[in-house]
JSON list of C-alpha atoms in Angstrom, two decimals:
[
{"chain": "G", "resi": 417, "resn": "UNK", "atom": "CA", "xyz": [149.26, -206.32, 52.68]},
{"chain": "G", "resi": 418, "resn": "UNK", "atom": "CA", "xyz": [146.23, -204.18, 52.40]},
{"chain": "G", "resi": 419, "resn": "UNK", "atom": "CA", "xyz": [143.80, -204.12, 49.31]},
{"chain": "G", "resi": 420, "resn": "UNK", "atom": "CA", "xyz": [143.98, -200.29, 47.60]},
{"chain": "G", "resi": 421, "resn": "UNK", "atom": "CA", "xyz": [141.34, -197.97, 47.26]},
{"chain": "G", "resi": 422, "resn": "UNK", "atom": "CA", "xyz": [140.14, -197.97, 43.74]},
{"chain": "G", "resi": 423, "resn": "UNK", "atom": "CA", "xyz": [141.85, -194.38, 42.81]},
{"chain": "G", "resi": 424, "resn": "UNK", "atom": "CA", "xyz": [145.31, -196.27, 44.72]},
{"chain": "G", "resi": 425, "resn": "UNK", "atom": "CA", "xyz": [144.75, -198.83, 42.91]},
{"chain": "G", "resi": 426, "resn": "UNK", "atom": "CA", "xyz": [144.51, -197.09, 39.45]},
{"chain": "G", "resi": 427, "resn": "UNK", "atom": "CA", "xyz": [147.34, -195.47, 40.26]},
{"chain": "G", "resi": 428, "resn": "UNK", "atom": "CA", "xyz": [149.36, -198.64, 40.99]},
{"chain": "G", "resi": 429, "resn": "UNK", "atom": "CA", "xyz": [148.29, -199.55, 37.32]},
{"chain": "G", "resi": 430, "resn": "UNK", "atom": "CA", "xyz": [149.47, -196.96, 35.61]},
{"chain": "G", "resi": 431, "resn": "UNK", "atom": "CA", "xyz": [152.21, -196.71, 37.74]},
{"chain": "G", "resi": 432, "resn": "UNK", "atom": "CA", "xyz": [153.32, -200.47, 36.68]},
{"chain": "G", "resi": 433, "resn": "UNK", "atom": "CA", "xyz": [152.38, -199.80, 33.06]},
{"chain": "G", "resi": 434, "resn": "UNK", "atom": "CA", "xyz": [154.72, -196.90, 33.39]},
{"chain": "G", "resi": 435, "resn": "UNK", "atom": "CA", "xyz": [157.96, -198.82, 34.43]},
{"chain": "G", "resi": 436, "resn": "UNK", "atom": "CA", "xyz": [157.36, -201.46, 31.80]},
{"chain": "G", "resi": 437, "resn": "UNK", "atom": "CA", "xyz": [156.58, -199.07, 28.98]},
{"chain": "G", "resi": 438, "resn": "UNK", "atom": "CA", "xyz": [159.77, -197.19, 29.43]},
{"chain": "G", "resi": 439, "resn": "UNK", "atom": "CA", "xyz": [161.77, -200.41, 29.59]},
{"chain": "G", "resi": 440, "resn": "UNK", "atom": "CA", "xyz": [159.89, -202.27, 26.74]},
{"chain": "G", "resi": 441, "resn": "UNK", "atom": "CA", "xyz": [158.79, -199.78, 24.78]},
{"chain": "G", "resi": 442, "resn": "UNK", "atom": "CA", "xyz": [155.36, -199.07, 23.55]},
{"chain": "G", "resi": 443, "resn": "UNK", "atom": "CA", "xyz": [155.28, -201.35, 21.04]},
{"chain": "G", "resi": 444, "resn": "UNK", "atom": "CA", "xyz": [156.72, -204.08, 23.01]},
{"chain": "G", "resi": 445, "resn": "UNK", "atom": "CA", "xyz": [154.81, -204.09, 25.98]},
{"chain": "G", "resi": 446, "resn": "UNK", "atom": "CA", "xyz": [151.90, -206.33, 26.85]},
{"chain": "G", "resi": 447, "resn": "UNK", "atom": "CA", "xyz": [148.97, -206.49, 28.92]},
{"chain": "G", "resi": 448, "resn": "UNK", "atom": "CA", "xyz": [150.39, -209.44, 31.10]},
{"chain": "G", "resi": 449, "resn": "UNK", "atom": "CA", "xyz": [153.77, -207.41, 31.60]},
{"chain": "G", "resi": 450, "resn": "UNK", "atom": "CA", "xyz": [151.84, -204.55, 33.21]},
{"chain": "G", "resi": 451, "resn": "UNK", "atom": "CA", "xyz": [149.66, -206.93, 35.58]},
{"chain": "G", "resi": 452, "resn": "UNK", "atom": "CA", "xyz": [152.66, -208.92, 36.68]},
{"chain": "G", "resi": 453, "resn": "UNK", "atom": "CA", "xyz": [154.16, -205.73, 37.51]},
{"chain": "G", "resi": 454, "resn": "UNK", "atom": "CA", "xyz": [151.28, -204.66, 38.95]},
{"chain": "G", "resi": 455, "resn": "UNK", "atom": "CA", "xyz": [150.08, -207.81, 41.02]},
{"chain": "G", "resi": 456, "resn": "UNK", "atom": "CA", "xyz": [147.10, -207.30, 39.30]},
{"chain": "G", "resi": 457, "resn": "UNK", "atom": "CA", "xyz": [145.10, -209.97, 37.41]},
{"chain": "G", "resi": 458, "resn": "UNK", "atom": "CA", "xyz": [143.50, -208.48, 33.98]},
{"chain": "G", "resi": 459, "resn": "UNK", "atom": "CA", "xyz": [140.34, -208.32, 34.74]},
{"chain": "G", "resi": 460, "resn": "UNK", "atom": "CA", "xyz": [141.19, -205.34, 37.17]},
{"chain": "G", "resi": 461, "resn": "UNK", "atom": "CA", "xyz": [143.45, -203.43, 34.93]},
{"chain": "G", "resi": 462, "resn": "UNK", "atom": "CA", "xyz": [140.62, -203.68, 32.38]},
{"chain": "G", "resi": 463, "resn": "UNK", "atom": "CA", "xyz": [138.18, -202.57, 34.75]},
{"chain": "G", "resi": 464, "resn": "UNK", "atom": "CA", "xyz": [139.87, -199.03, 35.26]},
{"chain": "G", "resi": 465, "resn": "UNK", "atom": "CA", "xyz": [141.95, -198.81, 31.76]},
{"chain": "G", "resi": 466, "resn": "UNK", "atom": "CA", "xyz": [141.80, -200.16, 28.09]},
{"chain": "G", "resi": 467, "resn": "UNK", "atom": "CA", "xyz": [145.12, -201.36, 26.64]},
{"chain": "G", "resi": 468, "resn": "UNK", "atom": "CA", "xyz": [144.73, -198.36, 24.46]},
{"chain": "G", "resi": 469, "resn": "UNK", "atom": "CA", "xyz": [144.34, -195.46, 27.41]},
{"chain": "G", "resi": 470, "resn": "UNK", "atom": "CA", "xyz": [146.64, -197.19, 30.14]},
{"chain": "G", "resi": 471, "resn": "UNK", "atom": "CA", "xyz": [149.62, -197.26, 27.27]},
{"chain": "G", "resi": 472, "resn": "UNK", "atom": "CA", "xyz": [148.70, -193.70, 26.18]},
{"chain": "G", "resi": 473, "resn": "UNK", "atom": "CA", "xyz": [147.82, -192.15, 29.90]},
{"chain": "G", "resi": 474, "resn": "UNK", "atom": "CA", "xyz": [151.71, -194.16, 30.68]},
{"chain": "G", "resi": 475, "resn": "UNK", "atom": "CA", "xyz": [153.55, -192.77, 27.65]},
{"chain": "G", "resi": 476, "resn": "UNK", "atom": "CA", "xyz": [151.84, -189.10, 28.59]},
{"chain": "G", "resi": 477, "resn": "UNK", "atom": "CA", "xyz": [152.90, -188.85, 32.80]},
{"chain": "G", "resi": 478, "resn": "UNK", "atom": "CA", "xyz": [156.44, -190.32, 31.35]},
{"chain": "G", "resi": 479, "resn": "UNK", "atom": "CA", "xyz": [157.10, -187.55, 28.52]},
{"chain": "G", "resi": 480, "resn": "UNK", "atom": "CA", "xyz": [155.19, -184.83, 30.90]},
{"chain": "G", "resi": 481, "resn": "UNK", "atom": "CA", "xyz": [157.70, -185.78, 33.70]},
{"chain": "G", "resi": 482, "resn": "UNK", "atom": "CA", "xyz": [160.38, -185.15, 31.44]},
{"chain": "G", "resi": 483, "resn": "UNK", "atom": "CA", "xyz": [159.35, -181.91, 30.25]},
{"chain": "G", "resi": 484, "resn": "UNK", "atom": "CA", "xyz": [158.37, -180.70, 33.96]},
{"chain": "G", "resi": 485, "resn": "UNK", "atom": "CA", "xyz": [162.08, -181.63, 35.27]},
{"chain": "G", "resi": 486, "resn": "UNK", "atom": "CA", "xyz": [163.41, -179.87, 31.82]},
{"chain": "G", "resi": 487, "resn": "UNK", "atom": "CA", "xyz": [161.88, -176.81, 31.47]},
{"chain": "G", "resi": 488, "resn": "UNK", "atom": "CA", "xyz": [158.74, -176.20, 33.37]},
{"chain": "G", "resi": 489, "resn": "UNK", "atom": "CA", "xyz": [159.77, -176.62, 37.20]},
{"chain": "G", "resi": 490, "resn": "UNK", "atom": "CA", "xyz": [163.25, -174.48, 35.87]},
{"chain": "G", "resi": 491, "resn": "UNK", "atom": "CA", "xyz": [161.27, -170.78, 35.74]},
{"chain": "G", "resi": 492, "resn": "UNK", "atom": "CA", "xyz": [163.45, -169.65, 38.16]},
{"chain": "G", "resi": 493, "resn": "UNK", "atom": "CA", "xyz": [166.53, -170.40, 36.39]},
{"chain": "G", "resi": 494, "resn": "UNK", "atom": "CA", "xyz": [168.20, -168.49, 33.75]},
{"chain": "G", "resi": 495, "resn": "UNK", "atom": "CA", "xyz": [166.65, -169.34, 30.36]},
{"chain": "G", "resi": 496, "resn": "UNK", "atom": "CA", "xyz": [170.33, -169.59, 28.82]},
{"chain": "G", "resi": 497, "resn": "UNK", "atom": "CA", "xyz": [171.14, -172.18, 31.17]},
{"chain": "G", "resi": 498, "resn": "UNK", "atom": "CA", "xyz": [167.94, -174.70, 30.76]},
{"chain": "G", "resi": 499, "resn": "UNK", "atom": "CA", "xyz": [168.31, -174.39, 27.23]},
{"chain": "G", "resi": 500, "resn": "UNK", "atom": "CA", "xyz": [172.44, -175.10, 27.31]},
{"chain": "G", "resi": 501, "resn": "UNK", "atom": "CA", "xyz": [171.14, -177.93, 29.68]},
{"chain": "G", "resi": 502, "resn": "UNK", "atom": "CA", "xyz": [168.31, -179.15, 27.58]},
{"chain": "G", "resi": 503, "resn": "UNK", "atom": "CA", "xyz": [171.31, -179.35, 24.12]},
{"chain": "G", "resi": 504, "resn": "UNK", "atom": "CA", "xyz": [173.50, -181.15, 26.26]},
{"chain": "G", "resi": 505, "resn": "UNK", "atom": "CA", "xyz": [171.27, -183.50, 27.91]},
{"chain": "G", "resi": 506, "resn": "UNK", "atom": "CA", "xyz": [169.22, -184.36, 24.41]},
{"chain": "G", "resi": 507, "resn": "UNK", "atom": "CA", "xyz": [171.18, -187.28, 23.34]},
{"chain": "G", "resi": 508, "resn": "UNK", "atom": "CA", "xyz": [172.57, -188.58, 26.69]},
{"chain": "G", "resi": 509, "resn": "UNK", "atom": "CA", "xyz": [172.02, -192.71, 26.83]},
{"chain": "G", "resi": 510, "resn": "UNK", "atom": "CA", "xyz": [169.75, -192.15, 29.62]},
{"chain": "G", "resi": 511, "resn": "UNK", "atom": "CA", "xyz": [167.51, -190.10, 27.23]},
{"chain": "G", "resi": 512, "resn": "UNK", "atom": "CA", "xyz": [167.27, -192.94, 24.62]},
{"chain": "G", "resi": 513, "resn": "UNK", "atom": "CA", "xyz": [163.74, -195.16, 26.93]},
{"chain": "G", "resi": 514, "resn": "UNK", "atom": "CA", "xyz": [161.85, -191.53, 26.32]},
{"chain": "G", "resi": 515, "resn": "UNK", "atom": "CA", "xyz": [163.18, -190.66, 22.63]},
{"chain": "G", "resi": 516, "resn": "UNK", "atom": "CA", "xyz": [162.30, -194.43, 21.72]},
{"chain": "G", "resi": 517, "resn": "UNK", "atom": "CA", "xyz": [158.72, -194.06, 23.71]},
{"chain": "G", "resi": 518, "resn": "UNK", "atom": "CA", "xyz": [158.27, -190.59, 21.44]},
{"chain": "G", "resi": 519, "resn": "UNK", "atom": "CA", "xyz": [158.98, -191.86, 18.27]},
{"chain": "G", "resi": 520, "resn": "UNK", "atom": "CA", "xyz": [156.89, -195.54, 18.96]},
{"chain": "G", "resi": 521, "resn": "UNK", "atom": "CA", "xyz": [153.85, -193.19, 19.95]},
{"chain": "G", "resi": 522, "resn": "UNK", "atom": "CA", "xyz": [154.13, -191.39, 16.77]},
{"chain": "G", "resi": 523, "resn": "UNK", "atom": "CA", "xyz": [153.88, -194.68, 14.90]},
{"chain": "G", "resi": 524, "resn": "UNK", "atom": "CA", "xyz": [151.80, -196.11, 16.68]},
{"chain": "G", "resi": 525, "resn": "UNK", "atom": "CA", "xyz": [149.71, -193.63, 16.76]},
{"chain": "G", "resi": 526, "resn": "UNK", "atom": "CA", "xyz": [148.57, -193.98, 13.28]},
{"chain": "G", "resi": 527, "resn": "UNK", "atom": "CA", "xyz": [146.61, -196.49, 14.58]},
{"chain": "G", "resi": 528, "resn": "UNK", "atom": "CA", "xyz": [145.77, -195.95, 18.03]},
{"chain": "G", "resi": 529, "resn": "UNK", "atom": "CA", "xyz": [143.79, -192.66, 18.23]},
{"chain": "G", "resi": 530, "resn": "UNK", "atom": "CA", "xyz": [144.56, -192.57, 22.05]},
{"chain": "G", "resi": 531, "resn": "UNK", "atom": "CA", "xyz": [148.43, -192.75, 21.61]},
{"chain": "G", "resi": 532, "resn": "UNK", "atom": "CA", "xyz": [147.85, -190.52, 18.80]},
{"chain": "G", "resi": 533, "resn": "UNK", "atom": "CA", "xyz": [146.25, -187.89, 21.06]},
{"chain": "G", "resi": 534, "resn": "UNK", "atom": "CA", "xyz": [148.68, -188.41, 23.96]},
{"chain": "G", "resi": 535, "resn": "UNK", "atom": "CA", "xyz": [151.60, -187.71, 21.51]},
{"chain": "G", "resi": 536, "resn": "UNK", "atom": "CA", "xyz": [149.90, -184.74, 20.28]},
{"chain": "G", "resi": 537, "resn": "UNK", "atom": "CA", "xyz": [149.11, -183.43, 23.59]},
{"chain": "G", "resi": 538, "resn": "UNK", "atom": "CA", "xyz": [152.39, -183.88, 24.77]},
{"chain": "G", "resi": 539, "resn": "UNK", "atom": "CA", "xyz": [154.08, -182.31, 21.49]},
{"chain": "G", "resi": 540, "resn": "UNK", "atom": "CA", "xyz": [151.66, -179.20, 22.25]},
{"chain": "G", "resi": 541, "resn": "UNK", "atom": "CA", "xyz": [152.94, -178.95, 25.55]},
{"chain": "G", "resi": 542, "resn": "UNK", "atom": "CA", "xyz": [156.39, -178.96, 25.35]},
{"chain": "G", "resi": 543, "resn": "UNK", "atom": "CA", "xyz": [156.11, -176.94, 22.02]},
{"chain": "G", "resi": 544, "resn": "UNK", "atom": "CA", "xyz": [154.46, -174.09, 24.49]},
{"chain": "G", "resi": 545, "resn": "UNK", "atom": "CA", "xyz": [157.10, -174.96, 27.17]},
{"chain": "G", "resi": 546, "resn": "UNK", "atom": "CA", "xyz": [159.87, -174.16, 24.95]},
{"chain": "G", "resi": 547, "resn": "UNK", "atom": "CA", "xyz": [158.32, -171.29, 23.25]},
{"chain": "G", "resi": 548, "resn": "UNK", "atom": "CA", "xyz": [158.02, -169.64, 26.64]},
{"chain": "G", "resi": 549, "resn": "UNK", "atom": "CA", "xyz": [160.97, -170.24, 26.98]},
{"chain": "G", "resi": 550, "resn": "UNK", "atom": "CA", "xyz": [162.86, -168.61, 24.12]},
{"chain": "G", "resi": 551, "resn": "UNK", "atom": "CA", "xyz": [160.43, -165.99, 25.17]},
{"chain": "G", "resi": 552, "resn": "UNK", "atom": "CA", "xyz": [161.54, -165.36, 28.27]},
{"chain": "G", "resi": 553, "resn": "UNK", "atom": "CA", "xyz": [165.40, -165.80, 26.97]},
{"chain": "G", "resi": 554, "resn": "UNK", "atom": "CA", "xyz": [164.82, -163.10, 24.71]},
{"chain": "G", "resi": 555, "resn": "UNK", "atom": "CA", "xyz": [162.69, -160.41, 27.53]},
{"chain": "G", "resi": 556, "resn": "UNK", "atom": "CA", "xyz": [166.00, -161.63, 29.51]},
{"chain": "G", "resi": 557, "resn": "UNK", "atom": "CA", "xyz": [168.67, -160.24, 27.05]},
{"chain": "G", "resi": 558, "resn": "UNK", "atom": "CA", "xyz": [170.05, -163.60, 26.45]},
{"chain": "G", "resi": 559, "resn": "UNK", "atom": "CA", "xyz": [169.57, -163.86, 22.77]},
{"chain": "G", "resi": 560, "resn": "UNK", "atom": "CA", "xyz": [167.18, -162.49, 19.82]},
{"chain": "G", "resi": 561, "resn": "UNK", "atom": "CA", "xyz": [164.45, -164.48, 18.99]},
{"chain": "G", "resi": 562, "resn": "UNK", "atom": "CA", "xyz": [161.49, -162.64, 16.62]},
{"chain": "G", "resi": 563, "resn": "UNK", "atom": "CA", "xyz": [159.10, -165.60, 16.45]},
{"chain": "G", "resi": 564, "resn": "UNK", "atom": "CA", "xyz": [159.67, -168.18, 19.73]},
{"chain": "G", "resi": 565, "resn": "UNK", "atom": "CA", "xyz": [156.56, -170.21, 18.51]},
{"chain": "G", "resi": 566, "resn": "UNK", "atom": "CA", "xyz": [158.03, -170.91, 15.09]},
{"chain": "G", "resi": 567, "resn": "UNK", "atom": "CA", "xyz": [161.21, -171.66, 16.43]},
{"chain": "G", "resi": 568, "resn": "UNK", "atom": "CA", "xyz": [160.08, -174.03, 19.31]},
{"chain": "G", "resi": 569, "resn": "UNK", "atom": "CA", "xyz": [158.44, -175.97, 16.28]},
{"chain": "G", "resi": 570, "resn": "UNK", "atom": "CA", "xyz": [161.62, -176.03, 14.17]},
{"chain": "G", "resi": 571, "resn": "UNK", "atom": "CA", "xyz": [163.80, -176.91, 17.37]},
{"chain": "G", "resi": 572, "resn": "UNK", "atom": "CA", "xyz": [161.49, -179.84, 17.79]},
{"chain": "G", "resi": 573, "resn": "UNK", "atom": "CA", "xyz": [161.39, -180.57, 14.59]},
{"chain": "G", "resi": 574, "resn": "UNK", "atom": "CA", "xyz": [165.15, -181.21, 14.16]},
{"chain": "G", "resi": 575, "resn": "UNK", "atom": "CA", "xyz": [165.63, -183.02, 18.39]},
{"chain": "G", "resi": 576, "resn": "UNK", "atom": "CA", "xyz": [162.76, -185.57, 16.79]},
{"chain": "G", "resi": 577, "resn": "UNK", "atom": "CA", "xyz": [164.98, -186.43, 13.73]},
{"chain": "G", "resi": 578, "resn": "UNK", "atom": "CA", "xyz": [168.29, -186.09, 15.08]},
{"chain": "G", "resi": 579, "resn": "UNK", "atom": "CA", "xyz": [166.99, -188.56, 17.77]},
{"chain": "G", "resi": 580, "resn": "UNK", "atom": "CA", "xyz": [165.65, -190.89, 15.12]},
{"chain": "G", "resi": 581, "resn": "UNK", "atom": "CA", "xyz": [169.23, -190.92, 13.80]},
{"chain": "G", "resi": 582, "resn": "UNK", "atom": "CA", "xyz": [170.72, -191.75, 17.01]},
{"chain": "G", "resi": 583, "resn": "UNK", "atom": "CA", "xyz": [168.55, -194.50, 18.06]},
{"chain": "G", "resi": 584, "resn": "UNK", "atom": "CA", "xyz": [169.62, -196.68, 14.65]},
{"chain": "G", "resi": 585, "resn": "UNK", "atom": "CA", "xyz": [172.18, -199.11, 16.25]},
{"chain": "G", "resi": 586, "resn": "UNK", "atom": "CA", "xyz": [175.20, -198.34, 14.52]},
{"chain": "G", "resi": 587, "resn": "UNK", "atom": "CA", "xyz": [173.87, -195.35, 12.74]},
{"chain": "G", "resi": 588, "resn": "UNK", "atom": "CA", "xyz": [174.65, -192.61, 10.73]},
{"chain": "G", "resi": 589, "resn": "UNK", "atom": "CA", "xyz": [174.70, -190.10, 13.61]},
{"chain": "G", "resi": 590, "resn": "UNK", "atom": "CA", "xyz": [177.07, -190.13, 17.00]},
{"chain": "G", "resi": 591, "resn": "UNK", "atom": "CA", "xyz": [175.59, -188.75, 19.93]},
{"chain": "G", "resi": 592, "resn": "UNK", "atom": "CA", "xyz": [178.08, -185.78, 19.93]},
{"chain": "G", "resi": 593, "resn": "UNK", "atom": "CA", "xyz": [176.87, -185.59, 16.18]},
{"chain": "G", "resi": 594, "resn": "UNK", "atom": "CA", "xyz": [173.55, -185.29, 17.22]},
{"chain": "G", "resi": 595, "resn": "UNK", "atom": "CA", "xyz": [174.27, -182.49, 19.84]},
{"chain": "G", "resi": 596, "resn": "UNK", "atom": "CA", "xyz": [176.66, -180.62, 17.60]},
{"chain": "G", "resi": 597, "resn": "UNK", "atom": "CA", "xyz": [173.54, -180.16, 15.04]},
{"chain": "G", "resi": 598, "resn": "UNK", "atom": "CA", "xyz": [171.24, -179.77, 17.41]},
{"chain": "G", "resi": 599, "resn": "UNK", "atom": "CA", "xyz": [173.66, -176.66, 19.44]},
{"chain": "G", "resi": 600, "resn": "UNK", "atom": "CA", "xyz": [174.05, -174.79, 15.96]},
{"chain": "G", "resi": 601, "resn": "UNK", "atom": "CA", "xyz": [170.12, -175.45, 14.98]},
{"chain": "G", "resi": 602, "resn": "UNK", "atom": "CA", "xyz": [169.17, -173.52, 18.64]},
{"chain": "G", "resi": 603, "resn": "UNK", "atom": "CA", "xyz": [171.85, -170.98, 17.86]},
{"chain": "G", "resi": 604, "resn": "UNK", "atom": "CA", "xyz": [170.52, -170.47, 14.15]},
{"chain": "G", "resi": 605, "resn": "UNK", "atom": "CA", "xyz": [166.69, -170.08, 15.70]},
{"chain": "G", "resi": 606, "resn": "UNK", "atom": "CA", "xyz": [167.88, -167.94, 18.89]},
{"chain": "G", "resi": 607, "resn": "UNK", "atom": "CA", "xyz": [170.09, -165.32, 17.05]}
]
């Protein structure tokens, strides 16, 4: 097999650090889980990341791929529909790797001022992706929604908790729980 190019092989990295991140977790993962994945020996991952920036650069193209596939390559559909899709998809099992990674970089984050900016940069963004559009839902007749910005913070407000609830094995909160709340909560904030 050919050697990479140095951006290929950055990409590789991260690439690797992504799979293992979203089936670890942050917290879990290690250094020698991303180079085995990788084919990498540590030396060469350090050479184009940190531990700190490959974990937070990982956790960011993971979240940002979710939002992208949620909201922001959707324009074209009907703003009722991505949001109906975005309740009923919140709490699906295959949601759970990228609620976990959200919640870990929030924690972790505390302490890891790269994570911490990551999760903040990603929170911005899909905070402006979803006040767009309730924006746009409202322009479109779909619903009545006087302050989009405040309500994209509230919405997020309550999918972070109600995923926190669902993630405790054996918790308080069912799934259908969770996406009951969370279907009356965008109701409440969309009119």
């Amino acid at each position: 097999m050919p050697r990479l190019k140095g951006a290929d092989r950055r990409t590789s990295i991260l690439e690797a650090a992504e799979r293992v991140i979203l089936q670890k977790g942050l917290a879990a993962a290690t250094t020698r889980d991303v180079t085995s994945e990788a084919g990498v020996a540590a030396g060469l991952m350090a050479h184009y990341f940190s531990w700190s920036t490959l974990r937070a650069a990982a956790f960011a193209r993971l979240i940002l791929a979710d939002l992208e596939r949620s909201v922001t390559d959707r324009v074209a559909d009907a703003p009722d529909a991505v949001v109906t899709d975005l309740v009923d998809g919140a709490f699906a099992e295959d949601a759970d790797a990228l609620w976990r990674l959200w919640l870990e970089a929030t924690e972790l984050g505390t302490s890891d001022p790269a994570l911490a900016e990551a999760a903040a940069e990603a929170t911005d963004r899909w905070h402006a992706a979803l006040s767009g559009l309730l924006e746009r839902g409202t322009a479109a007749g779909c619903w009545h929604c006087p302050s989009p910005d405040d309500a994209a913070w509230r919405i997020i407000a309550i999918l972070l908790g109600l995923a926190g609830l669902c993630l405790i094995p054996g918790g308080p909160l069912s799934r259908d729980a969770a996406t009951h709340h969370l279907r009356i909560a965008v109701r409440n904030e969309s009119g």
